Coordinates of C-alpha atoms and ligand atoms in Angstrom, one line a residue:
X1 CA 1.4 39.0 25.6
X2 CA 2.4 35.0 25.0
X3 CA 5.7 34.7 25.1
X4 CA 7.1 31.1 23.8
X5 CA 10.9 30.1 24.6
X6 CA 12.4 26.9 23.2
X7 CA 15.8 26.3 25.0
X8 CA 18.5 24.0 25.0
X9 CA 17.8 23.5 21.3
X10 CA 21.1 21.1 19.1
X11 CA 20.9 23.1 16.5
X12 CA 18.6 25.5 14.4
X13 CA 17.7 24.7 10.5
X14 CA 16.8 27.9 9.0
X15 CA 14.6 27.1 5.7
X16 CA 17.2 29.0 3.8
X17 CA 19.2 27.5 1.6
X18 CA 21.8 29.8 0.9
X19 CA 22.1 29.5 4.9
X20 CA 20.5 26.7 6.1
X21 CA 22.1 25.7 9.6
X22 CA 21.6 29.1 12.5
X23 CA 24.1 29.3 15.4
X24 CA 22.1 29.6 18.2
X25 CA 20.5 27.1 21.4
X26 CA 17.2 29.2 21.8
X27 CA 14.5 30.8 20.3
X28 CA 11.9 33.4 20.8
X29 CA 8.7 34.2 20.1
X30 CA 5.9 36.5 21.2
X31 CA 2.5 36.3 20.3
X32 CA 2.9 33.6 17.4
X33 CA 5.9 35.4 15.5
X34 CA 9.7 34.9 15.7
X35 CA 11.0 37.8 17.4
X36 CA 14.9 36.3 17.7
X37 CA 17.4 33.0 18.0
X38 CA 20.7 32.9 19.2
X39 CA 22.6 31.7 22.3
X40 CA 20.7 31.7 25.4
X41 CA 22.6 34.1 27.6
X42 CA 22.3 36.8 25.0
X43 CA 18.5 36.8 24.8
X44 CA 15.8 37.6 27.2
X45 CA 13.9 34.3 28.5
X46 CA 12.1 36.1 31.4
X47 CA 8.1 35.8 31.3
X48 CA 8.1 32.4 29.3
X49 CA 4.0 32.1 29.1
X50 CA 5.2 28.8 27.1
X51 CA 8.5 27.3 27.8
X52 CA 10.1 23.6 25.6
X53 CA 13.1 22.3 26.7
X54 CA 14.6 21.2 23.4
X55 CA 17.2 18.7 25.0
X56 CA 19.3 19.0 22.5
X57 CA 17.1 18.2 19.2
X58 CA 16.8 20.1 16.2
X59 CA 14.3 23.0 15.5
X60 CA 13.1 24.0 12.2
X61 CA 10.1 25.5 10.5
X62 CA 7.5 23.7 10.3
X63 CA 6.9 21.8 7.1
X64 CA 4.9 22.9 3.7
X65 CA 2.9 20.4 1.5
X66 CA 2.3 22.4 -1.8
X67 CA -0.3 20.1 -3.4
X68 CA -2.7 18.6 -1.4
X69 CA -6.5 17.8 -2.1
X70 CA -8.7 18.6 1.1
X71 CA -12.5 18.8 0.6
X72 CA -13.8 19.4 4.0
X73 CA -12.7 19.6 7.9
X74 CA -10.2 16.6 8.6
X75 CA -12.0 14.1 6.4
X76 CA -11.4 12.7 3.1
X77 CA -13.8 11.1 0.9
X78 CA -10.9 10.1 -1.4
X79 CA -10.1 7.4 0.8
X80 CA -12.6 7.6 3.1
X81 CA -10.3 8.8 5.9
X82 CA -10.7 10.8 9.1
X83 CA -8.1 12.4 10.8
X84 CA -5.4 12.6 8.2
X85 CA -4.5 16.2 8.1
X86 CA -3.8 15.3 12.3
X87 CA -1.5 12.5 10.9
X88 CA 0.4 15.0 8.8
X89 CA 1.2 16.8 11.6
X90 CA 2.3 13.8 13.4
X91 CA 4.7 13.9 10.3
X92 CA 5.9 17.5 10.4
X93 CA 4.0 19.4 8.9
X94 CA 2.5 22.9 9.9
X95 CA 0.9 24.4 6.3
X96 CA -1.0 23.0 3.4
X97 CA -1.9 24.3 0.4
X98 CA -4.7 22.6 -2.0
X99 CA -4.3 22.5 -5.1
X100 CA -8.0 21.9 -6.2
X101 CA -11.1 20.3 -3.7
X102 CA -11.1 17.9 -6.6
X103 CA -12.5 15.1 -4.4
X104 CA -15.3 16.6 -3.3
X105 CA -18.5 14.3 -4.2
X106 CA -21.0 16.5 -6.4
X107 CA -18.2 18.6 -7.0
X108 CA -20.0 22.0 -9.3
X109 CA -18.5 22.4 -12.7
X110 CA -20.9 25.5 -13.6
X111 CA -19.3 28.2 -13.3
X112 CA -21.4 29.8 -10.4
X113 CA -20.9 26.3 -8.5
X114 CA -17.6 26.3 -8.8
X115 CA -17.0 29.7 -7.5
X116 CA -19.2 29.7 -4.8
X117 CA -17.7 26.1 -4.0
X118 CA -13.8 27.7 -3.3
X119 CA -15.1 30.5 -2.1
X120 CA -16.9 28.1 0.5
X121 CA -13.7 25.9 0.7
X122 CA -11.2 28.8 1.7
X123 CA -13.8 29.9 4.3
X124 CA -14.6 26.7 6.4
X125 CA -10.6 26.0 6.1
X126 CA -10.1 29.6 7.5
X127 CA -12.5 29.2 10.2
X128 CA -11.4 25.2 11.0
X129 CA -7.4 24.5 11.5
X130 CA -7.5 20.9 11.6
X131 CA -5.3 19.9 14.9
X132 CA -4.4 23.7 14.6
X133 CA -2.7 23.2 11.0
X134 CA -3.2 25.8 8.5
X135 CA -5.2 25.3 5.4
X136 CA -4.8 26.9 3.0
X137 CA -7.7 25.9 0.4
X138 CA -10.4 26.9 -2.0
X139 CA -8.6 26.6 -5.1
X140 CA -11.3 26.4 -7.9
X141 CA -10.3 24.1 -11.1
X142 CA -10.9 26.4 -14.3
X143 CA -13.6 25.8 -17.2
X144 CA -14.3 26.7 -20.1
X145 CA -16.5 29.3 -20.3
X146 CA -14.8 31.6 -17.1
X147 CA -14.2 35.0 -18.1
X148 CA -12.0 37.8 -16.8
X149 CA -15.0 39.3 -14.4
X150 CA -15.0 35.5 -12.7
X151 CA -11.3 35.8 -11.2
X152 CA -11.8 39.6 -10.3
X153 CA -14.9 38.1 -8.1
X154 CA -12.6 34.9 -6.7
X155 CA -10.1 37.7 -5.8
X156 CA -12.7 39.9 -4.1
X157 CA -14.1 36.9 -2.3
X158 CA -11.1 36.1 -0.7
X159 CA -9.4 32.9 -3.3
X160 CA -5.8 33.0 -3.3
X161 CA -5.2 30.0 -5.2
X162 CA -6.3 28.1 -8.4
X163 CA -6.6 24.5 -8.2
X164 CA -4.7 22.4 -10.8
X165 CA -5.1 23.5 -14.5
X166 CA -6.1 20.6 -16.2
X167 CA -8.5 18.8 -14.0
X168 CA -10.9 20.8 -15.9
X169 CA -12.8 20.8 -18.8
X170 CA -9.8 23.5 -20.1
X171 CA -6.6 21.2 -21.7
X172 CA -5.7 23.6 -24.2
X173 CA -2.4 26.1 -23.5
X174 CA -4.2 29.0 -25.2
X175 CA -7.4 28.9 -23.3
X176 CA -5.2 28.3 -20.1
X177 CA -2.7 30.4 -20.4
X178 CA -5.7 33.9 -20.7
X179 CA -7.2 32.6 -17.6
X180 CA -4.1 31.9 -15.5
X181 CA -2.9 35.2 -16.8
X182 CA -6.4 36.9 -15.4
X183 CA -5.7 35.1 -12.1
X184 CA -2.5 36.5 -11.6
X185 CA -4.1 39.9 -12.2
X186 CA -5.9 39.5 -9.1
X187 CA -3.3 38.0 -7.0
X188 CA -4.5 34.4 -7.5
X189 CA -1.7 31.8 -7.7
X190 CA -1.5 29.0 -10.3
X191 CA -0.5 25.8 -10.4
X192 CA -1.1 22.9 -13.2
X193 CA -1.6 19.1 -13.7
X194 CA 2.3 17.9 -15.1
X195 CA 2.2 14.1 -16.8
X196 CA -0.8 11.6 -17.8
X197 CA -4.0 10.8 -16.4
X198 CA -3.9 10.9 -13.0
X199 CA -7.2 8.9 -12.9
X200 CA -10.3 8.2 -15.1
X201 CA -11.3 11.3 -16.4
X202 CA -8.4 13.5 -16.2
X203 CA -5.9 13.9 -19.5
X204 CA -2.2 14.1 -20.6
X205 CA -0.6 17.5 -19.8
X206 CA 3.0 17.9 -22.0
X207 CA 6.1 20.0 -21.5
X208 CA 4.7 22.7 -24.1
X209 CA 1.4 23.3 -22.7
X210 CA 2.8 23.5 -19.4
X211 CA 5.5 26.3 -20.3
X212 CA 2.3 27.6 -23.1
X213 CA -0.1 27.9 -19.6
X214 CA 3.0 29.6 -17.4
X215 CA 1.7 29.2 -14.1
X216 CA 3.3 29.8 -11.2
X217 CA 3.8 26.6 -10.1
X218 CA 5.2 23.8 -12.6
X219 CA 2.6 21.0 -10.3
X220 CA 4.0 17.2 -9.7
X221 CA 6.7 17.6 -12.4
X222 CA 7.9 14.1 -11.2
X223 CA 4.4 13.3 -12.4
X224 CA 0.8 12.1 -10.4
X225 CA 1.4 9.4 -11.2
X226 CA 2.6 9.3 -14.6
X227 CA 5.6 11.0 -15.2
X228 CA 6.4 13.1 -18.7
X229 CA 9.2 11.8 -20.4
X230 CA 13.2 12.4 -19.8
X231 CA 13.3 15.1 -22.6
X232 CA 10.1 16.9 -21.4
X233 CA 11.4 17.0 -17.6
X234 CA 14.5 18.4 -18.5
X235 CA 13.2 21.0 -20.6
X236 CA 10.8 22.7 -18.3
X237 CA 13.7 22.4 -16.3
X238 CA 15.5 24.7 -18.4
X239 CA 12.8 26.9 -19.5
X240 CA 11.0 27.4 -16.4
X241 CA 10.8 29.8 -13.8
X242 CA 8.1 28.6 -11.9
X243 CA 8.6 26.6 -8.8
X244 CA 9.5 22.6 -9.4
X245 CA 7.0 20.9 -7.4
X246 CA 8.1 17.3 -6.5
X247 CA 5.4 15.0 -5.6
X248 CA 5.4 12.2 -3.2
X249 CA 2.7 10.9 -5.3
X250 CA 4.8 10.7 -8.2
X251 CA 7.7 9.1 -10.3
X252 CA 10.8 9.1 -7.8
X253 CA 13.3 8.4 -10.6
X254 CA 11.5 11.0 -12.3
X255 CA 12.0 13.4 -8.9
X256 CA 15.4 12.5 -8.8
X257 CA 16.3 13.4 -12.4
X258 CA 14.2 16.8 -12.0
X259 CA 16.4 17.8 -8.9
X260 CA 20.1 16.7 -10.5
X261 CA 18.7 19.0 -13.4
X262 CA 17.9 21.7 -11.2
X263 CA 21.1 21.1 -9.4
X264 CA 23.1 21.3 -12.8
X265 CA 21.1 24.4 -13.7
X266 CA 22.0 26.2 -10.3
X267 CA 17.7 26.5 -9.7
X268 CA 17.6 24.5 -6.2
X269 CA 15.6 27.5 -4.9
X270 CA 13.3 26.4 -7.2
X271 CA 12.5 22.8 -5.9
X272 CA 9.5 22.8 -3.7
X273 CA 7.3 19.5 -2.1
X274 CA 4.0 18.3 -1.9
X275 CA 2.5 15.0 -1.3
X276 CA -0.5 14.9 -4.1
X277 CA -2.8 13.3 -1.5
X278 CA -5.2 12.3 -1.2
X279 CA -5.5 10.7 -3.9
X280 CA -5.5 7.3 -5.5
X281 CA -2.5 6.5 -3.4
X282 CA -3.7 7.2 -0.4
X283 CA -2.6 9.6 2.1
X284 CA 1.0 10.2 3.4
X285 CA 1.3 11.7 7.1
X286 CA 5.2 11.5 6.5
X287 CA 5.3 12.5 3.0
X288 CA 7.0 15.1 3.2
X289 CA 9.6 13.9 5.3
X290 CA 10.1 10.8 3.1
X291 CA 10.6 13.2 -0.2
X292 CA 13.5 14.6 1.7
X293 CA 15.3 11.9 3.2
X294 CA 14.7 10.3 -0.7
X295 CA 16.2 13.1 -2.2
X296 CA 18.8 13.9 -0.1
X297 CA 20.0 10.7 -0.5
X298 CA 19.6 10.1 -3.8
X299 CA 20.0 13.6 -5.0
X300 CA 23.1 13.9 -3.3
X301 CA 21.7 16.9 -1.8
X302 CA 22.8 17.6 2.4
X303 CA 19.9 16.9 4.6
X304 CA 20.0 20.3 5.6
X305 CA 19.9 22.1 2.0
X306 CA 16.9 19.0 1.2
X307 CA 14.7 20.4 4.2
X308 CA 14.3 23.6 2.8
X309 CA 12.7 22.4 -0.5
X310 CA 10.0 21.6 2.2
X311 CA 10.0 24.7 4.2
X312 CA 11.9 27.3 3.2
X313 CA 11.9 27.5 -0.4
X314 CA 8.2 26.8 -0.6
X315 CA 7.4 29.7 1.5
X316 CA 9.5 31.8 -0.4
X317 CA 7.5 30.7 -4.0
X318 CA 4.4 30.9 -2.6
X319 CA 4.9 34.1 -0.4
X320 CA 4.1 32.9 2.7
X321 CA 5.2 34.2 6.2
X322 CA 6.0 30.6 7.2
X323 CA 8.5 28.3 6.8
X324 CA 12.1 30.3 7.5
X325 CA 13.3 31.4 10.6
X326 CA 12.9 34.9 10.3
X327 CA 12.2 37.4 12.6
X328 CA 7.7 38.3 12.4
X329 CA 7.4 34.8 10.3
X330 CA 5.1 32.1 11.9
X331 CA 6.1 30.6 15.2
X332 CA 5.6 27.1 13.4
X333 CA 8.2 24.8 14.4
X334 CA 9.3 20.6 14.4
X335 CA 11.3 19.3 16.7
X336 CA 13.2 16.5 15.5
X337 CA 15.9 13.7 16.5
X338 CA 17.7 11.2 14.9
X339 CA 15.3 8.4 15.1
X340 CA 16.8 5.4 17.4
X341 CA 19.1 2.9 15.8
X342 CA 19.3 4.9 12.7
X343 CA 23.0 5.0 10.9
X344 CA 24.5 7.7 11.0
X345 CA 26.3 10.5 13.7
X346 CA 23.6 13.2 13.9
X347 CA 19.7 13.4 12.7
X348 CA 21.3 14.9 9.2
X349 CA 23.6 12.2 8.7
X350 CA 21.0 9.6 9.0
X351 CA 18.8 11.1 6.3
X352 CA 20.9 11.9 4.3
X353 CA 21.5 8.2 4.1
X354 CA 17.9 8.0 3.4
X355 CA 16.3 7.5 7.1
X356 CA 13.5 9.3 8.3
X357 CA 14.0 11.6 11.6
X358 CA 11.8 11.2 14.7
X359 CA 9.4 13.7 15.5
X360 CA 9.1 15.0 18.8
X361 CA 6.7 17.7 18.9
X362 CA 5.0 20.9 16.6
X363 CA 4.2 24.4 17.1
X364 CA 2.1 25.9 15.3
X365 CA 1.7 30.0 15.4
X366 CA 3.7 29.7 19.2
X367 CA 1.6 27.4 20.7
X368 CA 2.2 23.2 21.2
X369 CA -0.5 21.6 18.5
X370 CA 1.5 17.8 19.4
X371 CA 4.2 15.9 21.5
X372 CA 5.8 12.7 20.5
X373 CA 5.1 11.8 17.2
X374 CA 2.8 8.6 17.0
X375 CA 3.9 8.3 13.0
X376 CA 7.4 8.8 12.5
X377 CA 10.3 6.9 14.0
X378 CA 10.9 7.4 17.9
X379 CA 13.8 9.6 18.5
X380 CA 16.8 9.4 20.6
X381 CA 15.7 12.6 22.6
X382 CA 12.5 14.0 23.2
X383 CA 11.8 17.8 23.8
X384 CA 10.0 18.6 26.9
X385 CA 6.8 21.1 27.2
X386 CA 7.5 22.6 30.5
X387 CA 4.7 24.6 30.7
Ligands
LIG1 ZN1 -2.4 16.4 -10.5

């Protein structure tokens, strides 16, 4: 049995945001999953096979990126980096979810090439966590031509995800709404291309093909890059009841206006991040961590509620068993600081006023995957992996 203990934690950020701050200086877990949290002298630390001294920081789930584009291992062609799912970690983040191997140089746009491609993809990202982070890929981009059999075989072969609709040779909401309707049939989650052109090649995606389509995820509604107009934003908005992805990738006025709209229409649980990289923009290790501190303080949003639209709520739109503390979710867990010299009394203060925290170490699945952060901020405490 491995048995994790973090001690001597601040305090405990749940991922909920109906209750987003846990009493409690310690958490366990045994064999990858949260078994409890609470004060110390009330739970059993005996038999620690992996014990952190938190000294004082904060712990919270690990980080979510809902729209990434991976192609292979930790390399993108995009920008011809290496290594930058490790420098995500480095910013937080435990779980990514593709929206689309888009990247990929040759990519197949038959329909038995594209199939066999995210079929392919989901496997060599099952088999490969980069740095220990979990992939979650193989998210085929639809064309015309797919019929209902198509999905039932994605299914069957183990695809969980469609890649953005959109990106395809399919831009109409009547063609795109039957196929995302047979993915959902199968248990395949959708997502779609929200705004202009992204870059040469792709095309303009409006308010009333996204709500025509109804996938499950409205994707980048602050745009990637090019946002949709006021009007648009704030009727899918209204209309929706699909998650609100906001993009680091994207518009930030537009991100900000999306979140006051979802704030006025009490759908908060419905804003969720990504990054959109790779991508012409390059890549963003603390993306994730930037879209929160930006919204919080812009959004007017308490640090503490803005984390969750990257953990918490995420998980809870794309039904994943990571992301909350919650007892059998993921032992995947940041441990974070105000970052030196930052304004502000505590690490949620200082994002709130728009400053990013300072990492101090992950855990991924109850095991340490890094220490100090060599991308964020340092922090004013460190955690310590005792052993
Ligand atoms: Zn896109």
């Amino acid at each position: 049995m491995k048995k994790l203990v973090i001690k001597n934690i601040g305090q405990i950020l749940s991922g909920k945001l109906e209750d987003p701050i846990f009493d409690g200086d310690c958490i366990i877990a045994i064999d990858g999953k949260i078994m409890e949290w609470g004060a110390n002298k009330d739970l059993d630390c005996e038999g620690a096979t992996t014990l952190i001294d938190a000294h004082g920081v904060t712990v919270m789930p690990g980080l979510i990126d809902s729209h990434i584009h991976p192609v292979i291992g930790d390399y993108t062609p995009r920008q011809q980096q290496l290594n930058w799912i490790d420098s995500t970690l480095h910013g937080g983040v435990t779980t990514l979810i593709s929206a689309g191997e888009v990247h990929m140089p040759g990519r197949p746009k038959d329909i038995v090439g594209l199939k066999a491609m995210a079929i392919a993809a989901q496997r060599w990202y099952e088999n490969f966590r980069p740095s220990g982070v979990k992939v979650h890929a193989g998210a085929p981009v639809i064309e015309h031509g797919m019929v209902e059999q198509d999905f039932k075989d994605l299914a069957e072969a183990g695809v969980t995800l469609l890649g953005e609709v959109g990106l395809g040779t399919v831009k109409d909401g009547k063609t795109a709404q039957q196929m995302v309707g047979w993915a959902r049939k199968y248990g395949i989650q959708s997502t779609i291309h929200t705004g202009g052109p992204s870059i040469p090649g792709s095309g303009l995606i409006d308010a009333d093909m996204v709500i025509e389509t109804g996938t499950d995820v409205i994707g980048h509604i602050n745009g990637g890059h090019s946002a949709l107009p006021d009007d648009q934003i704030i009727c899918l908005c209204e209309s929706c009841s699909s998650a609100f992805e906001i993009v680091h990738n994207g518009n930030e006025r537009s991100a900000v206006l999306a979140l006051n709209t979802a704030r006025e229409l009490g759908k908060l649980d419905q804003v969720i991040l990504g990054t959109d990289g790779p991508a012409g923009s390059g890549v963003q290790p603390l993306g994730i961590m930037r879209m929160v501190a930006m919204l919080s303080a812009f959004g007017n949003v308490p640090a503490e509620k803005a984390f969750c639209f990257g953990h918490g709520n995420t998980s809870r739109q794309r039904n994943l068993n990571t992301g909350i503390i919650e007892a059998g979710y993921a032992a995947d867990f940041v441990l974070l600081d105000k970052a030196q010299h930052a304004p502000g009394k505590t690490m949620l203060e200082s994002v709130q006023l728009g400053n990013l925290p300072g990492v101090g170490m992950t855990v991924i699945d109850g095991e340490v995957t890094s220490g100090r952060s060599r991308n964020t901020p340092p922090a004013d405490r460190l955690p310590e992996h005792i052993k």
